[in-house]
Coordinates of C-alpha atoms in Angstrom, one line a residue:
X40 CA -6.0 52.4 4.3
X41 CA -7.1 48.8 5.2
X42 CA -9.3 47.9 7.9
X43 CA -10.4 44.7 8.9
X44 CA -13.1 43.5 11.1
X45 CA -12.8 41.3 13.7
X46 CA -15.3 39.1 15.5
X47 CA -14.2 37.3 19.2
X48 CA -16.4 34.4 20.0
X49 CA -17.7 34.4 24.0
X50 CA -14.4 36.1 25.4
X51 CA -15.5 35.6 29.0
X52 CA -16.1 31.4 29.0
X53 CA -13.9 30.9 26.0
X54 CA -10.5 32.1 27.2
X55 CA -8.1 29.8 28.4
X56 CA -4.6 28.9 28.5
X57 CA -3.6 32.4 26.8
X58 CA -6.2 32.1 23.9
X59 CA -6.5 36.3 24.2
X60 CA -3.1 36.7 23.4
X61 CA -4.4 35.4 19.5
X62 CA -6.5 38.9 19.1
X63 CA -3.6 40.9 20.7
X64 CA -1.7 39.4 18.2
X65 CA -3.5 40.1 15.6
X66 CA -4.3 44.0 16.2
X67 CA -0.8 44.5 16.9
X68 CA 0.6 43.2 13.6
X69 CA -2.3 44.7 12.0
X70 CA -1.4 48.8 14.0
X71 CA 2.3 47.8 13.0
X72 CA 1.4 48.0 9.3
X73 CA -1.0 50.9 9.9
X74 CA -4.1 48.6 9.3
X75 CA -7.1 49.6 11.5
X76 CA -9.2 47.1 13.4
X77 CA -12.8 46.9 14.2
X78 CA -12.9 44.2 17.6
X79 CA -16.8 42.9 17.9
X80 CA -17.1 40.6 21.0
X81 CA -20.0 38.2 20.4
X82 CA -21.6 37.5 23.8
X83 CA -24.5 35.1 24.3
X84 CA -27.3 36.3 22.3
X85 CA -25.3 39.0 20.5
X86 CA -27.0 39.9 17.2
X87 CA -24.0 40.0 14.8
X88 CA -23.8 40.7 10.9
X89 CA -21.5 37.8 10.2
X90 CA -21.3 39.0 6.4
X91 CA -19.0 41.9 7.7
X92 CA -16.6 40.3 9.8
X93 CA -13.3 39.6 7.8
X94 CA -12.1 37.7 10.9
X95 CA -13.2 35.2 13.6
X96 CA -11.8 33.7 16.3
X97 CA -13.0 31.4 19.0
X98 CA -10.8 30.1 22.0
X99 CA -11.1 27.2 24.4
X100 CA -12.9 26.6 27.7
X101 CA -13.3 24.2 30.3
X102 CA -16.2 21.7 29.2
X103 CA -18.5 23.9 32.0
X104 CA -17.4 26.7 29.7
X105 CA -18.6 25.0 26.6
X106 CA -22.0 24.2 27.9
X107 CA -22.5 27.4 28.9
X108 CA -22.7 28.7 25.7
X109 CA -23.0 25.5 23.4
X110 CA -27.0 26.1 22.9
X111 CA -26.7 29.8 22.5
X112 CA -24.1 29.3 19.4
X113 CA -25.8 26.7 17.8
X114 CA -29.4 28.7 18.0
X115 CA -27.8 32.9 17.8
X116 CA -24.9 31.7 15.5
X117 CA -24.6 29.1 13.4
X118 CA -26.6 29.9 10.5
X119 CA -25.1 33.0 9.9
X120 CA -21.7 32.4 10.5
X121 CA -22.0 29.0 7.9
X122 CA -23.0 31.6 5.2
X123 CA -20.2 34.1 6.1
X124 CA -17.8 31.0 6.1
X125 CA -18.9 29.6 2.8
X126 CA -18.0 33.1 1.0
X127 CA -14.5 32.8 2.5
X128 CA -14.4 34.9 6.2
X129 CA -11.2 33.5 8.1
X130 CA -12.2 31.5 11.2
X131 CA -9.6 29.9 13.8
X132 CA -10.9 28.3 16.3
X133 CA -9.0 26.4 19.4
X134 CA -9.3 23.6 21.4
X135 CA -13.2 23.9 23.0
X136 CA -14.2 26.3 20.1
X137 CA -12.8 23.6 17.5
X138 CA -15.2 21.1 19.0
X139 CA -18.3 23.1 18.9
X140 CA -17.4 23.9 15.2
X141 CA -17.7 19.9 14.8
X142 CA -21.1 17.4 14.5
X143 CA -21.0 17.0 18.1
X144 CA -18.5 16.4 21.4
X145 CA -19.8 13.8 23.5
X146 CA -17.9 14.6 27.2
X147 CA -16.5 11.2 28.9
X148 CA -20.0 11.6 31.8
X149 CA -22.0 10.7 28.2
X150 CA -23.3 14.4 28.1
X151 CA -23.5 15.3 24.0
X152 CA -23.0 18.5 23.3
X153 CA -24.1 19.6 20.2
X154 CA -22.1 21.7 17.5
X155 CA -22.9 23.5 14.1
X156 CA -21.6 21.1 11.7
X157 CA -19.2 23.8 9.8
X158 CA -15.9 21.2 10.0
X159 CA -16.5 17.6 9.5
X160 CA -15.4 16.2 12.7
X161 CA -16.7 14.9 16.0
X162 CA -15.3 15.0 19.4
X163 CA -15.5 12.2 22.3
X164 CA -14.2 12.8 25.5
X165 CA -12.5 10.6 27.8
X166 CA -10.7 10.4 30.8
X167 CA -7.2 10.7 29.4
X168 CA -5.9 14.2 29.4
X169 CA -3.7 15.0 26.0
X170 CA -1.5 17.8 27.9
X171 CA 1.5 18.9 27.0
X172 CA 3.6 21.0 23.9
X173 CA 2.6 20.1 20.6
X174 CA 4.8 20.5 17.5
X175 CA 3.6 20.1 14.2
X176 CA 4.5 20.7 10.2
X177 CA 1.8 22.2 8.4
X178 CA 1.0 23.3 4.7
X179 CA 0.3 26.4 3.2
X180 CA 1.3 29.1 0.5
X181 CA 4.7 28.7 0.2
X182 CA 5.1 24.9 1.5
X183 CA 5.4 22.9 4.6
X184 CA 5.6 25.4 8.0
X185 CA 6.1 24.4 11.7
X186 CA 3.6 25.8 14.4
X187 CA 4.5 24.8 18.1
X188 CA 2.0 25.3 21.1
X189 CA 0.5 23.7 24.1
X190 CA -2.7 21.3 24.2
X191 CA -4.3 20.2 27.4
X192 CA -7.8 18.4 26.3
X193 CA -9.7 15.0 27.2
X194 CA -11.1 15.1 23.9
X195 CA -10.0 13.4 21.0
X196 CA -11.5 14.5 17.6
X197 CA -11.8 12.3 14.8
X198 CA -11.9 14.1 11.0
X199 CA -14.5 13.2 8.4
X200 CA -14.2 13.3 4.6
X201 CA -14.9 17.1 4.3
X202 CA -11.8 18.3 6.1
X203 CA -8.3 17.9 5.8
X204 CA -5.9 18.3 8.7
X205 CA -3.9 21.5 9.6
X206 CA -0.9 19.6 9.6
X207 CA 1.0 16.1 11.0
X208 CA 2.0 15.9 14.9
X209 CA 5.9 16.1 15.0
X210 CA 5.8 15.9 18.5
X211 CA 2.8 15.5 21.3
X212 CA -0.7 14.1 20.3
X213 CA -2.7 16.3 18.4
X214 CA -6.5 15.6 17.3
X215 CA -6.7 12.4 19.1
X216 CA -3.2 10.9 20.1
X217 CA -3.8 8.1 17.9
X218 CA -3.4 8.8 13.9
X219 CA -1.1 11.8 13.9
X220 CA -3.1 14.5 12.8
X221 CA -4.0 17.7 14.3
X222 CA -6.2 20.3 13.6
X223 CA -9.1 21.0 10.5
X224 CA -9.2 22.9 7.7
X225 CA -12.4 23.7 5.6
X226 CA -11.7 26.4 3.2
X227 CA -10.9 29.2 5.4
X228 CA -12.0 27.9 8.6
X229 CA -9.3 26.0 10.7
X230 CA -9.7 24.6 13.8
X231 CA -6.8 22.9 16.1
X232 CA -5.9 21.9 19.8
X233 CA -2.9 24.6 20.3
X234 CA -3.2 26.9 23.1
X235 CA -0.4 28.9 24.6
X236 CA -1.2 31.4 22.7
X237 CA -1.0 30.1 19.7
X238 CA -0.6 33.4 17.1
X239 CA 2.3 34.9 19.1
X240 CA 4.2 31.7 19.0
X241 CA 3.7 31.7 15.2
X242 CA 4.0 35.2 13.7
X243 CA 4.0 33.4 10.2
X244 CA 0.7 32.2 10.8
X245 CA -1.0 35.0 12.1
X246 CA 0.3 36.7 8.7
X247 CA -1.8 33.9 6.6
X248 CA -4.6 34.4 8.9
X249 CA -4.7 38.2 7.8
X250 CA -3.7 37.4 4.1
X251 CA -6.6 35.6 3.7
X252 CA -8.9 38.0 5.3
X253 CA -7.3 41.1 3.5
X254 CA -7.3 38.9 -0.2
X255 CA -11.7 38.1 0.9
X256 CA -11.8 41.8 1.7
X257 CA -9.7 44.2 -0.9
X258 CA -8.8 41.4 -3.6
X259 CA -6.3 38.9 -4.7
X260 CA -3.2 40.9 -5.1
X261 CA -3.2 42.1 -1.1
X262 CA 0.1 41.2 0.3
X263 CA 1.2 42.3 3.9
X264 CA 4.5 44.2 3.9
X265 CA 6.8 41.8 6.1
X266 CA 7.9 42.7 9.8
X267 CA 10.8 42.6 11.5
X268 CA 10.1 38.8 13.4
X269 CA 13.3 38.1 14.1
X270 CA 13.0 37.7 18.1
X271 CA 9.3 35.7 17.5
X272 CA 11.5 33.0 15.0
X273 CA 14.4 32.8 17.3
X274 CA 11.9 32.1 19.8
X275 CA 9.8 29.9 17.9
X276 CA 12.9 28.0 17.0
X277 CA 14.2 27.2 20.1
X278 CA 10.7 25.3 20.7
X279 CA 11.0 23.1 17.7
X280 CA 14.4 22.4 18.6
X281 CA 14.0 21.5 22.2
X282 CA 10.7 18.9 21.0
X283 CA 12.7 17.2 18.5
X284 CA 15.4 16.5 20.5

């Protein structure tokens, strides 16, 4: 039997729009195949062995949120969590948690708050929200894949030569509304703007997620036995069709 670790990134300021509904999403399809989860909720100054968490995640927050806890990541977190990322642990982090995963965000007051560095990118904030659903064709394993969700931040984030982006905006604005890209991808770590939440809206996704965490963990050759998605996709495909209309 499998069993897959599972590390949630400051629950109680970094849930917003949803973003919980990503770790009910993954248990579930996880208990559905009869693969046990270990949930670890890392809490400002938490202790936490990042070398035996298969997977992370890290939701958004209102930039009071992010403050709250941008010091404590950088100085409980960061090391640790670099090293468990460089020998492949699965990270997905949205929105506030994909900023803080970057150089820097400098907010639109001129306040910078400082990130770990993991994803070559860096955030500045304005006063033009990016709001609204966001459709976009991505690439992985077997080819080119659409995600949908919803993105609601003053941030734009620009990518740097050590990333490459989770996919090209189809329809809303993405990283920064202005070059077409959304999201970052370094090795296993992926960071993005899509809220709403994002996993249940993308059962195909939240398979690769737990591919790659299941191949780090038990090998190569693990393959998750499929699922009957049918009412997910149907719903998932309504949303692509209404935003390219």
């Amino acid at each position: 039997m499998y069993n897959l670790t599972i590390a949630h990134l400051y629950p109680e300021q970094m849930n917003i729009y949803g973003d919980r509904g990503n770790i009910i999403t993954l248990r579930q399809r996880c208990a559905w195949r009869e693969i046990t989860t270990t949930l670890i909720p890392v809490m400002p100054g938490s202790s936490i062995d990042w070398q035996s968490v298969d997977l992370a995640f890290f939701g958004g927050g209102q930039d009071s949120g992010q403050a709250l806890i941008a010091a404590d990541f950088v100085e409980h977190q960061a090391e640790p969590l670099r090293r468990a990322a460089e020998t492949g642990m699965v990270l997905l982090a949205i929105c506030g948690g994909y900023q803080l995963l970057g150089h820097y965000f400098l907010t639109h007051t001129g306040e910078k708050l400082p990130g770990i560095g993991l994803l070559d990118v860096h955030t500045v904030g304005s006063t033009q929200r990016l709001i609204g659903n966001l459709l976009i064709e991505a690439n992985w394993g077997t080819g080119r894949q659409t995600l949908v969700g919803f993105e609601n931040h003053s941030g734009g984030t620009f990518l740097g030569k050590g990333v490459k982006p989770l996919g090209k905006v189809l329809a809303g604005h993405g990283n920064n509304g202005k070059d077409g890209s959304e999201g970052a991808v370094w090795q296993n770590v992926i960071g993005c703007y899509m809220h709403g939440s994002l996993l249940p809206k993308n059962p195909h996704f939240a398979d690769h997620l737990l591919e790659l965490a299941l191949q780090r963990r038990y090998g190569s050759s693990t393959i998750l036995s499929p699922l009957d998605d049918q009412l997910e996709l149907a719903a998932h495909s309504t949303m692509v069709e209404r935003l390219q209309r």
